Coordinates of C-alpha atoms in Angstrom, one line a residue:
Chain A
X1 CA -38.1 -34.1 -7.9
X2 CA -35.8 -32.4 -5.5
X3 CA -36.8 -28.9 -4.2
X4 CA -35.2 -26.7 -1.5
X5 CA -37.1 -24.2 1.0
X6 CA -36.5 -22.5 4.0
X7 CA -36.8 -23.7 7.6
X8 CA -36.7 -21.4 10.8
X9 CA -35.1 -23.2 13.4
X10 CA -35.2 -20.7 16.9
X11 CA -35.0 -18.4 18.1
X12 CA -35.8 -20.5 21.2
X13 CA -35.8 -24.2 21.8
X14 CA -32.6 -25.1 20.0
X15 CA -30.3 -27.6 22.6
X16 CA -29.2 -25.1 25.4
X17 CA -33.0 -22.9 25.0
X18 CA -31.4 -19.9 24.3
X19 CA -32.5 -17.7 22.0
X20 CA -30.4 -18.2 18.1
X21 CA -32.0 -17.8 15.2
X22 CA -31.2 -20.3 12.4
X23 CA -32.2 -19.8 8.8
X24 CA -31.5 -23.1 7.3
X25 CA -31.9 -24.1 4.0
X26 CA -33.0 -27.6 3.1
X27 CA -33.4 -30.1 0.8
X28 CA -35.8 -33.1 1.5
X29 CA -34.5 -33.9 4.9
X30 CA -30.9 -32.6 4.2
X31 CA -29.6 -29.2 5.3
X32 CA -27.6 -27.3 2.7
X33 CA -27.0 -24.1 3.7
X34 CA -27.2 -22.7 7.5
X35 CA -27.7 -18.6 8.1
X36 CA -27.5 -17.4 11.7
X37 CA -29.6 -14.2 13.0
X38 CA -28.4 -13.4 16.3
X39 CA -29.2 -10.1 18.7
X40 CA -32.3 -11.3 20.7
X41 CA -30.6 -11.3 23.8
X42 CA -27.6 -8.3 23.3
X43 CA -27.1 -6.7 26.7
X44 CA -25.1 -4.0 26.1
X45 CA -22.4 -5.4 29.1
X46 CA -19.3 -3.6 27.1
X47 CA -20.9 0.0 27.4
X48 CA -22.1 -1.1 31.1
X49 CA -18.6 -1.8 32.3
X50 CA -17.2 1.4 30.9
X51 CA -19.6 2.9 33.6
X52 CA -18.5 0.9 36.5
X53 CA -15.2 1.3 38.5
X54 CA -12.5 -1.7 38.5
X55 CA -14.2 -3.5 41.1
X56 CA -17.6 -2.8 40.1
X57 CA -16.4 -4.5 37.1
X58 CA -15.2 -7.8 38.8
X59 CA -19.4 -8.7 39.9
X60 CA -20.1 -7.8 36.4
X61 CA -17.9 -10.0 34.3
X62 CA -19.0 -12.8 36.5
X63 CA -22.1 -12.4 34.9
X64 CA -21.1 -12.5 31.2
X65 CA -21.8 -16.4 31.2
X66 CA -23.4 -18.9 34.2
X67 CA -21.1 -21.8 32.8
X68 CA -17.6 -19.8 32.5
X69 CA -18.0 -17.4 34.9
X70 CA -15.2 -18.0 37.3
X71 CA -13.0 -17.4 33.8
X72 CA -14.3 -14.4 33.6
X73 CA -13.5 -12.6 36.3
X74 CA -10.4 -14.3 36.5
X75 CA -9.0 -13.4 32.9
X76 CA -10.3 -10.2 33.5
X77 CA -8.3 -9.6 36.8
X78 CA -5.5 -11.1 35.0
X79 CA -5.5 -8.2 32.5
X80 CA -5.4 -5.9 35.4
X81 CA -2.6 -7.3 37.6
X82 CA -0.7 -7.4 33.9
X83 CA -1.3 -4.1 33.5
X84 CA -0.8 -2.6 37.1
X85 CA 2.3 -5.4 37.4
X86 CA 0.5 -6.7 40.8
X87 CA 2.3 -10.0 41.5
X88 CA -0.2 -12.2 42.9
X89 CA 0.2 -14.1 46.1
X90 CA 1.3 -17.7 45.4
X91 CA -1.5 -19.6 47.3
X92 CA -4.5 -17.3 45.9
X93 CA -3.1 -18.5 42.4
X94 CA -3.5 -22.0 43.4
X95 CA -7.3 -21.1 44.5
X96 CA -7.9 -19.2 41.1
X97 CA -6.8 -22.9 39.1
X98 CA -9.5 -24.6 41.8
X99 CA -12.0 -22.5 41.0
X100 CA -11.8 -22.5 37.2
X101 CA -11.1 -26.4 37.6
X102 CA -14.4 -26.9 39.5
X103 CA -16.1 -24.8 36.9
X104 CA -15.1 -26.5 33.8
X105 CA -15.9 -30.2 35.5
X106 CA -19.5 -28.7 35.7
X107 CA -19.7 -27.0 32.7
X108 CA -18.6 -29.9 31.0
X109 CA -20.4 -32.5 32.2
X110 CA -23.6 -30.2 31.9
X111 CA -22.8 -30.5 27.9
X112 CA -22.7 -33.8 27.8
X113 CA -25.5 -34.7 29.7
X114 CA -27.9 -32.4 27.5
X115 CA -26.4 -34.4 24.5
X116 CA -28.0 -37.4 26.4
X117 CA -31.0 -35.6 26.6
X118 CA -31.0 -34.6 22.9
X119 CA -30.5 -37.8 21.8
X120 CA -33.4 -39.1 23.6
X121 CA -31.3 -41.2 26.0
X122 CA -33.0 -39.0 29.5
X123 CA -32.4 -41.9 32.1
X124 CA -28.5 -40.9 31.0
X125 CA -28.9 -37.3 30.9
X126 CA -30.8 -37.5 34.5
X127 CA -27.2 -39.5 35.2
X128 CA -25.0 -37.2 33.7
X129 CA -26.4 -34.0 35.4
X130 CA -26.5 -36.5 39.2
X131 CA -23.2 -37.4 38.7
X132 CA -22.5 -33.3 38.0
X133 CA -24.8 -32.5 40.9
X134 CA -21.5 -33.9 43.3
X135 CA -19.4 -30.3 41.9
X136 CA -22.6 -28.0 42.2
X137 CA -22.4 -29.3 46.0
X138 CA -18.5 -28.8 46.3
X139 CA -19.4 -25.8 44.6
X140 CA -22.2 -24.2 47.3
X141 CA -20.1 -26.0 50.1
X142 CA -16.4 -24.4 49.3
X143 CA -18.1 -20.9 47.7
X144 CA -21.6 -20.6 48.6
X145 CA -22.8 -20.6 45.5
X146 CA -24.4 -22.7 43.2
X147 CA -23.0 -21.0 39.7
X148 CA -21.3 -17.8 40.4
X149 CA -18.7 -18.9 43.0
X150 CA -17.7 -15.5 43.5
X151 CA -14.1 -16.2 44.1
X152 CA -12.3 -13.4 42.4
X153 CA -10.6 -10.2 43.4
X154 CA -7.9 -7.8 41.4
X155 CA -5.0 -9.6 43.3
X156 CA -6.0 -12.4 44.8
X157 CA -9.6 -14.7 46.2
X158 CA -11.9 -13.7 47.9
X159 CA -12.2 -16.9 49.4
X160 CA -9.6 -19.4 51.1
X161 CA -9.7 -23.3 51.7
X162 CA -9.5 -24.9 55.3
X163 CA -8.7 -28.3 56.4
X164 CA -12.1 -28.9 57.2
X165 CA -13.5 -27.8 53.3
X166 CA -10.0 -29.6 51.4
X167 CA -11.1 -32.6 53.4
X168 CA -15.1 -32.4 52.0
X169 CA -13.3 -31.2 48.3
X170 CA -11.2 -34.6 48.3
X171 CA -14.0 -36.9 49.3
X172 CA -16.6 -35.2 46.9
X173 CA -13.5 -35.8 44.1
X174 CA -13.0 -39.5 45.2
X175 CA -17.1 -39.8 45.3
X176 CA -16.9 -38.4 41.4
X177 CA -14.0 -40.4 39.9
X178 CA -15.5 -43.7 39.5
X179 CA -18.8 -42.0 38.2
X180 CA -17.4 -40.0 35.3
X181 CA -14.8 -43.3 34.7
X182 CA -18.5 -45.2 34.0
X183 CA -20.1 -42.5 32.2
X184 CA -16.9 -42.2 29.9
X185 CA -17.7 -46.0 29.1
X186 CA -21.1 -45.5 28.2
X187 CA -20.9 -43.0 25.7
X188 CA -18.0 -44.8 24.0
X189 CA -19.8 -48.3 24.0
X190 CA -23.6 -47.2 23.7
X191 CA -25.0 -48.0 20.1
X192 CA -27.6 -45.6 20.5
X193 CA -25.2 -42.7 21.4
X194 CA -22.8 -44.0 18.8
X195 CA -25.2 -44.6 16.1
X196 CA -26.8 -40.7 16.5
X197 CA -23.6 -39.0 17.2
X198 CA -20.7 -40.7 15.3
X199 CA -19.8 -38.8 11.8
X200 CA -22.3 -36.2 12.6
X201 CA -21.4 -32.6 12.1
X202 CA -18.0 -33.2 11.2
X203 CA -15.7 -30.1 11.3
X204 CA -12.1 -31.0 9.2
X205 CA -8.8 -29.8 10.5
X206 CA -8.4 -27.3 7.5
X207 CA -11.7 -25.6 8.0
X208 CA -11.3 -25.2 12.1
X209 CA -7.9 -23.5 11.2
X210 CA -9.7 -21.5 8.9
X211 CA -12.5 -21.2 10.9
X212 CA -10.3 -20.2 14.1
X213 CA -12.7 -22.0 16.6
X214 CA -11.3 -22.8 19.8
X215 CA -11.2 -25.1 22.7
X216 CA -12.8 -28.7 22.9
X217 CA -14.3 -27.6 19.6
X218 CA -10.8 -27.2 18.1
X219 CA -9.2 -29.4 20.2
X220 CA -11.3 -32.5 18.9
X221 CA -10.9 -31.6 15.0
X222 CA -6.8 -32.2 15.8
X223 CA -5.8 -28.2 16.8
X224 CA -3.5 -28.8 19.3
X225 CA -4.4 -25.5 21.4
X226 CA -4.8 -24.4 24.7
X227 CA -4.1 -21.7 26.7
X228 CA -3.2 -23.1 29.9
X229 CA -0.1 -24.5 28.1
X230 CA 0.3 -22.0 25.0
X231 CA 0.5 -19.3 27.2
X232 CA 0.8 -20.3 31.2
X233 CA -0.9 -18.5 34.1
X234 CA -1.6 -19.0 37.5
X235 CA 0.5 -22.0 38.7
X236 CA -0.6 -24.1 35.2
X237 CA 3.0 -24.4 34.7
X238 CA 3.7 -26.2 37.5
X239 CA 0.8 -29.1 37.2
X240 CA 0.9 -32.1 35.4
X241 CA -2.3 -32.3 33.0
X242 CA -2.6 -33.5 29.6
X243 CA -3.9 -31.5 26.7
X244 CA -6.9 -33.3 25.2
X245 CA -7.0 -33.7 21.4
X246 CA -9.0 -35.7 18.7
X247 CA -8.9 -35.9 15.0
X248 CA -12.6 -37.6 14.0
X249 CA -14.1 -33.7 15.0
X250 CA -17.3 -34.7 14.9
X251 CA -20.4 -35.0 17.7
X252 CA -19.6 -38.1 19.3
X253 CA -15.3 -36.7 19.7
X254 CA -16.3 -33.5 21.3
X255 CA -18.3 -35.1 24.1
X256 CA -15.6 -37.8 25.0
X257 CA -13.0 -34.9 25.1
X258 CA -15.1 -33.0 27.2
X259 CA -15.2 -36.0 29.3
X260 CA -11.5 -37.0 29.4
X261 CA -10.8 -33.1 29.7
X262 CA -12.7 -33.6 33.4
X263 CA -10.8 -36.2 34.2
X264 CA -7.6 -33.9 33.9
X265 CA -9.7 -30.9 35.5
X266 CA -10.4 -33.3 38.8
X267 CA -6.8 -34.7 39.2
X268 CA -5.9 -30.9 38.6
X269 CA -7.9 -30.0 41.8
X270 CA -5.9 -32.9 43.9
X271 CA -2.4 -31.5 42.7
X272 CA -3.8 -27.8 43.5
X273 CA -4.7 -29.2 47.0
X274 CA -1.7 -31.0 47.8
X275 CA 0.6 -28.6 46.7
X276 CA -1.1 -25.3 47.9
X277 CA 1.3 -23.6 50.0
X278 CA 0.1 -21.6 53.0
X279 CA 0.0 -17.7 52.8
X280 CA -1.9 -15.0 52.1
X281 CA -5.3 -15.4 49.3
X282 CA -5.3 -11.8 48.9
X283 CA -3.5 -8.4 48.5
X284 CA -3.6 -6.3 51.2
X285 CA -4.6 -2.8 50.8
X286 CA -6.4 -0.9 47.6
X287 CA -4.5 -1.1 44.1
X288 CA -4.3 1.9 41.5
X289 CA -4.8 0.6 38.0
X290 CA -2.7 2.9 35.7
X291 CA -2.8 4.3 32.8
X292 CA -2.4 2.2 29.8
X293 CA -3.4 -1.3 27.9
X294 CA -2.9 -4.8 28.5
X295 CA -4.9 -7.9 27.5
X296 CA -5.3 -11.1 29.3
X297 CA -6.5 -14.9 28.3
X298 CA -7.6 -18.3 30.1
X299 CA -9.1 -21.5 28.6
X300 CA -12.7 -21.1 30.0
X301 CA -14.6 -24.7 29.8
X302 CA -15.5 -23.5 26.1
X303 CA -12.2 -22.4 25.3
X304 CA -10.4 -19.6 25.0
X305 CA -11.1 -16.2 26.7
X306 CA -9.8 -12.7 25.6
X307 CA -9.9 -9.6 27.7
X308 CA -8.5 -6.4 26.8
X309 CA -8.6 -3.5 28.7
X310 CA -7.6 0.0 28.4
X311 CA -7.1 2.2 31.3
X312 CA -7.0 6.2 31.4
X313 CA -5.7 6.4 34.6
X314 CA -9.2 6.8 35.8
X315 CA -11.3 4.0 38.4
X316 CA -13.4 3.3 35.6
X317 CA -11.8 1.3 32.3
X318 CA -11.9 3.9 29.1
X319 CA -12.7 0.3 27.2
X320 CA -13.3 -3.2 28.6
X321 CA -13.7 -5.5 26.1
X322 CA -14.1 -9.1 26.1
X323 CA -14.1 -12.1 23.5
X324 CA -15.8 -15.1 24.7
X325 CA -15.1 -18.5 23.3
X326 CA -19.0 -19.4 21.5
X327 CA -18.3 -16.1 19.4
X328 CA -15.2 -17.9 17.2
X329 CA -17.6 -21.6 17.0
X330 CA -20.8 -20.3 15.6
X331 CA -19.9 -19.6 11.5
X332 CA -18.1 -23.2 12.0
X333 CA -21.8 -24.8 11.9
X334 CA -22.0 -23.8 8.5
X335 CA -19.4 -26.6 8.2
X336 CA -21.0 -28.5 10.3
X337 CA -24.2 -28.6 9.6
X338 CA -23.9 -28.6 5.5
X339 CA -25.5 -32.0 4.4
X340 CA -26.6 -33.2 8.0
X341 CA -30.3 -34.5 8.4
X342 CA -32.6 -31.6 10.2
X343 CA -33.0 -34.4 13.2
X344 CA -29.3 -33.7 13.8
X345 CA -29.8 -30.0 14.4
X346 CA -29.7 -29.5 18.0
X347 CA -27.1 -32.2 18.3
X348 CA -24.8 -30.2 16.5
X349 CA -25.6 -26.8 18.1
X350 CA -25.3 -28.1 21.2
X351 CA -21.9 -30.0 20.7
X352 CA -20.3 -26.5 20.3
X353 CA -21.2 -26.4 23.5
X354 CA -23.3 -22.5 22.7
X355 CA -23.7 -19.7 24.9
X356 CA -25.6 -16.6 23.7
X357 CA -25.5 -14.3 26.4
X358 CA -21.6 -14.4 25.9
X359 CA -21.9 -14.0 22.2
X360 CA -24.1 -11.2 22.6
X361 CA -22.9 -9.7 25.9
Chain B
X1 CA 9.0 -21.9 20.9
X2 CA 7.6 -18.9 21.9
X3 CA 11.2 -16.9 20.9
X4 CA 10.2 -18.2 16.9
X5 CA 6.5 -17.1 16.9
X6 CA 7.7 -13.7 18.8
X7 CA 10.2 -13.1 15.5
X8 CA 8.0 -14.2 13.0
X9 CA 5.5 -11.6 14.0
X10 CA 8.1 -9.5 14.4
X11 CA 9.2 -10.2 10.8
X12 CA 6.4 -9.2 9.3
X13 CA 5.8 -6.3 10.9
X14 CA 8.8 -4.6 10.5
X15 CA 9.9 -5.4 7.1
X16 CA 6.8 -3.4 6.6
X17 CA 7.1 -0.3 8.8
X18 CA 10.6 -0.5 9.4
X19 CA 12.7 -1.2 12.8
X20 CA 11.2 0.2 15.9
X21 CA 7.5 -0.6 14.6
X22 CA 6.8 -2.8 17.2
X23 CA 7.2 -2.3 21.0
X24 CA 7.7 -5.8 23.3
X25 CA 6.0 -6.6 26.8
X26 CA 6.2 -9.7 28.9
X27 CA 4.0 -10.6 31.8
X28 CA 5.4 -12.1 34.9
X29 CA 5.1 -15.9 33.2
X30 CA 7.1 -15.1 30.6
X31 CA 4.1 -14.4 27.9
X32 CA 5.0 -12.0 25.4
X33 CA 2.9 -9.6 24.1
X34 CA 3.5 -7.1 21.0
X35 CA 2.3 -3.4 20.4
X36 CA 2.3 -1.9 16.9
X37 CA 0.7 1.6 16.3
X38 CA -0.4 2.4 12.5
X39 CA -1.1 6.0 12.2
X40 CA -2.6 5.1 8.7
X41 CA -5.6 2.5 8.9
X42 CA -4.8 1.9 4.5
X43 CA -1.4 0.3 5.8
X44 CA -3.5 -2.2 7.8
X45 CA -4.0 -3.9 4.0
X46 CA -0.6 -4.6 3.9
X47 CA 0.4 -5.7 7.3
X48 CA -3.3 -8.2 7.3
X49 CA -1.9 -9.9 4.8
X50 CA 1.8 -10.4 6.1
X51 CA 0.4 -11.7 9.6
X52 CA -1.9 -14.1 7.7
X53 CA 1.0 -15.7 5.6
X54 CA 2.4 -16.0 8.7
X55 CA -0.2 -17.7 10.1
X56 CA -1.3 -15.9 12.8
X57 CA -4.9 -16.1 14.2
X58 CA -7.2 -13.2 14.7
X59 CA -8.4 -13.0 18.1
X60 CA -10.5 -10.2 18.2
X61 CA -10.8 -6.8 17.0
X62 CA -11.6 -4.0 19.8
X63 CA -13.0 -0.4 18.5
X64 CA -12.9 2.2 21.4
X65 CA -12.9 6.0 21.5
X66 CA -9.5 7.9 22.4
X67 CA -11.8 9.8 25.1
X68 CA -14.0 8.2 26.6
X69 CA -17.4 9.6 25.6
X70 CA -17.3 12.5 22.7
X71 CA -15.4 14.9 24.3
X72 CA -13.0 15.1 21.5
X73 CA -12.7 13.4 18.4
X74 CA -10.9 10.3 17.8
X75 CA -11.6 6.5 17.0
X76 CA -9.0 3.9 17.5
X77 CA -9.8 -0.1 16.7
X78 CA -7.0 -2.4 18.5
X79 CA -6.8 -6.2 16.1
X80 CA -5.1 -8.2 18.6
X81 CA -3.9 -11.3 16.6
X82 CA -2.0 -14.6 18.1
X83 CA 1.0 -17.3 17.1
X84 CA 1.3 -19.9 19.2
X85 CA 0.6 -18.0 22.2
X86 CA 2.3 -15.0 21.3
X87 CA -0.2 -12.1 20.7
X88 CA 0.4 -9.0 18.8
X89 CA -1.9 -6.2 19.2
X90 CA -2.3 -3.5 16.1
X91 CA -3.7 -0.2 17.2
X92 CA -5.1 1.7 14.0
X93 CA -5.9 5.0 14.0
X94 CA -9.2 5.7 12.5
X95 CA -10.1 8.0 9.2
X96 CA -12.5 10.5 10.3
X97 CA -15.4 11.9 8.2
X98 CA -16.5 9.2 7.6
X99 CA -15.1 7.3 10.1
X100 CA -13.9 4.7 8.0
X101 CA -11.4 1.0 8.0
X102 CA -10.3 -1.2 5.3
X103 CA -11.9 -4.7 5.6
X104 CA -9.4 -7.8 6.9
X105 CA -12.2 -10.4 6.1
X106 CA -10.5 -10.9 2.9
X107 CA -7.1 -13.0 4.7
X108 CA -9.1 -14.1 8.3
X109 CA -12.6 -14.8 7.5
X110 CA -13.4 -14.5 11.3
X111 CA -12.7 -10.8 11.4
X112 CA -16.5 -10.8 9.5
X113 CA -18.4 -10.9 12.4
X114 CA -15.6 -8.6 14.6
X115 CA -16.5 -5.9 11.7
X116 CA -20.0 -6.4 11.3
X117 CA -20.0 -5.7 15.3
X118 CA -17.9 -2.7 15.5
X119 CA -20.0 -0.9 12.5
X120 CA -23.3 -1.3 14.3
X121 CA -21.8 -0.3 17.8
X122 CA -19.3 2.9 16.6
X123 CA -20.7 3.8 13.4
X124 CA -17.2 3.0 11.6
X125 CA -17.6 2.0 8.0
X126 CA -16.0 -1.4 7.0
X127 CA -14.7 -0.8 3.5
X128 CA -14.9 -3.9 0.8
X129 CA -16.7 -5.9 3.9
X130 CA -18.6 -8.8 2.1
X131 CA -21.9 -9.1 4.2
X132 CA -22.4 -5.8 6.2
X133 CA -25.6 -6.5 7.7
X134 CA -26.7 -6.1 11.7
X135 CA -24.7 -8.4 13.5
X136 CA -26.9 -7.7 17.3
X137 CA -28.3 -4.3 17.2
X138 CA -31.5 -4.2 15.0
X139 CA -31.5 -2.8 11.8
X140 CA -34.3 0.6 13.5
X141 CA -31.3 1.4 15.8
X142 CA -28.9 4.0 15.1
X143 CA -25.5 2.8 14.6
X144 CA -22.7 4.2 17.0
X145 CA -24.7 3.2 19.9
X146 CA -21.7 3.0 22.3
X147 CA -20.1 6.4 20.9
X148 CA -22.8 8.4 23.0
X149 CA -23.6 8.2 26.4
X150 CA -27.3 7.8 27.2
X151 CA -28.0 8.4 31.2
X152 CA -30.2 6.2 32.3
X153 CA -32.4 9.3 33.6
X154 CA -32.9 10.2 29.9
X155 CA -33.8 6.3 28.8
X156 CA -36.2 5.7 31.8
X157 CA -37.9 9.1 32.1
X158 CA -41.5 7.7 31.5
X159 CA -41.7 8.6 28.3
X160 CA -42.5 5.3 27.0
X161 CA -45.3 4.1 30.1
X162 CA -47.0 7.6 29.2
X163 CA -47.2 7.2 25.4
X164 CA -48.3 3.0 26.3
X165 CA -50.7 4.4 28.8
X166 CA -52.2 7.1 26.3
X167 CA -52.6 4.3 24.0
X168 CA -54.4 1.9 26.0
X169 CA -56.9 4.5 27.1
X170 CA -57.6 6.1 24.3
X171 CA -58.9 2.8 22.7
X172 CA -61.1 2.2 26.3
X173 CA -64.5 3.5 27.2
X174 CA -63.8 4.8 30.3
X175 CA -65.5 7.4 33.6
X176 CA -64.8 10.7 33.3
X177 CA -62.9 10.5 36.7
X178 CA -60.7 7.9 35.0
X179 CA -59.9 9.9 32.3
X180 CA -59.3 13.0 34.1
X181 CA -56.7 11.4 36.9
X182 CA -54.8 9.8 34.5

């Protein structure tokens, strides 16, 4: 006799700890329907930012997200040089693809580690998050800080690379490569990884175009998308990096990209630091946003990142609004999720790599 | 590649609204970026289903006031919709009394939660939307919570630690003194 009933799953606990609600509907030990509640957590950030000046703004967006948020201030100064036409200086555009590039080997090896951890494999998440611990020390070395590098400013960095801290960059990077080289090896060839994270929460080719998720979620279900080659910015075009993609789309497939996609990220960082010109990292002088609307976009370690913004002449926006990559993944875990085991949950959640506070703002 | 996606949107825009409909921008890489204005928000059921045949994606969907906070009338909702890294963004003009759109969910099933998000947080109604519940906001909030401004003087004037104060004494067997210095 088969029955189905209701199990609550959140709103805290789920993979990353942050607060989703999850109605799911099960059967035995099989999910068959998934309902999201979401809201715990909503900030009001859009109605905040229309009370804040351009450059208030920047220190704000930086704190949409912990993991993205060098892409955050970035696309959003993006969306204001694009619609001010500031031209920015060669060499700070070469710092912006640094920063974002030391972000997204972070935030991506932060994802996979917590899989580790999920799985019940915690010697290897302890690993993964070690191994990560080499960026978080490039990151409070080169920036200060440990998450919010505070990097950005409309036209330009706020910060600038010497000798002495591209020297410490390139030995961290050298101290990281063989690392992430043996942790790609033991998620492809551990059984117990393997066995708990191969076929699971599959997500088809024809349901993540219909679903319109982006970034490693997309990218590993065989959508050939990203938006540092779709639509260039910063000195993208001029760097040699491969665009990740898989076809299996299920747990196990969005990890390894995440992994290979650090690999790119770090030899991204050696190209940015061989081949930064010298100059200045910033505009000098004040800039006067005018009136009028222009959007901007970056592939954040999640995936793609919209800004729009709409200007009334004014130092405050008239609308900032901002569309963060979680926000397109979550109805996918309907997908997902439909006819997985309950164990399999937070393995799922997490492999969309999640982040509330962006959802909700 | 980016000259075919830029006339396919094109395409379908102005076989619909006629030459002229759509205005062209490019930013200093070379990324294009389209502007169409519909004065009408019923002709956004006719151009949503053009773009989706073409297979564009829907990025988002931005609602904003014309003014910034109710000093005049006037609701605008941007969809900003992407081809292979072209984007094209649709600015409709809202119906007033009710404030009121036509639903897109129908040809890009992500525009559900975009819709759901901008009837909680500007009081626009979604016609035909399939699921119109709360999306963030609970359901005890007023929608059109970001067509008013709130100061934060008004939201933090004490109100609430009086009434939470009133309540916790008056359930408390307290001195005299207590009671009158509160």
């Amino acid at each position: 006799m088969s029955s189905t009933y209701t199990l609550p799953v959140g709103p805290l606990h789920v993979a990353l700890e942050e607060p989703m609600y999850f109605d799911v509907k099960v059967e035995g030990e099989t999910v068959r329907a998934v309902e999201l509640a979401a809201g715990h957590v909503h900030r009001g950030m859009e109605a905040l930012a229309m009370n804040r000046n351009w450059f208030q703004n920047i220190t704000l967006t930086e704190r949409v997200c912990s993991l993205c948020s060098n892409s955050h201030p970035a696309t959003y100064c993006m969306a204001l040089e694009n619609l001010a036409g500031i031209v920015v200086p060669e060499r700070a555009q070469y710092l912006r693809v640094i920063a974002d590039e030391v972000k997204r080997i972070a935030s991506h090896l932060f994802n996979v580690g917590i899989m580790a951890h999920l799985v019940g494999f915690d010697s290897l998440f302890m690993h993964a998050m070690e191994i990560r611990e080499i960026m978080q020390d490039v990151k409070e070395g080169v920036y200060g800080n440990r998450m919010n590098l505070g990097a950005l400013t409309i036209g330009g960095c706020r910060y600038d690379i010497d000798e002495e801290s591209k020297g410490f960059m390139l030995a961290q990077l050298n101290k990281l490569k063989p690392l992430v080289a043996e942790l790609h090896n033991v998620y492809d060839t551990d059984p117990l990884i393997k066995t708990r994270t191969q076929g699971i929460g599959v997500l088809p080719l024809d349901k993540a175009i219909e679903y319109e998720v982006v970034g490693p979620v997309a990218r590993a279900s065989g959508v050939n998308y990203d938006v540092r080659r779709k639509a260039p910015y910063a000195v993208y075009p001029e760097l040699n990096f491969e665009v990740q993609t898989d076809t299996a789309g299920d747990v196990h497939s969005r990890a390894m990209l995440r992994i290979r996609e650090a690999v790119e990220s770090v030899s991204l960082v050696e190209q940015c630091l061989e081949h930064m010109p010298e100059g200045p990292n910033q505009l000098a002088g004040f800039v006067q946003i005018p009136e009028g609307e222009a959007i901007a976009r970056s592939e954040a370690p999640r995936g793609e990142v919209f800004y729009y913004v709409r200007s009334d002449g004014t130092d405050m926006p008239q609308r900032l609004k901002w569309r963060v990559p979680t926000y397109m993944n979550w109805e996918a875990l309907q997908v997902m999720m439909a006819g997985c085991q309950v164990a399999d949950i937070p393995l799922i959640v997490n492999s969309i790599d999640p982040c509330i506070s962006c959802t909700e703002r | 590649m980016n000259e075919i996606a830029q006339k396919i949107l094109t395409d379908a825009v102005t076989t619909l609204l006629g030459e002229d409909s759509v205005h062209w921008t490019k930013d200093l890489k070379n990324n294009s970026y389209g502007w169409v204005k519909l004065c009408e928000s019923g002709a956004l059921e006719l151009l949503a289903p053009r773009l989706a045949a073409a297979r564009a994606r829907l990025l988002t969907i931005t609602a904003y006031r014309t003014d910034k906070y109710a000093r005049v009338d006037g609701r605008e909702i941007a969809y900003h919709f992407d081809l292979d890294g072209v984007v094209l963004t649709v600015s409709v003009c809202v119906d007033e009394d009710p404030p009121r759109v036509p639903s897109i969910s129908r040809w890009f099933r992500n525009a559900d939660w975009n819709e759901r998000e901008f009837m909680e947080l500007y009081g626009i109604k979604v016609e035909n939307h399939p699921n119109p519940r709360r999306l963030f906001i609970d359901k005890d909030l007023d929608a059109g919570q970001l067509d008013k401004l709130i100061p934060l003087s008004t939201m933090m004037n004490g109100a609430s630690t009086k009434t939470l104060w009133e309540k916790v004494f008056s359930g408390m067997d307290m001195p005299k003194w207590a009671k009158e210095a509160k």
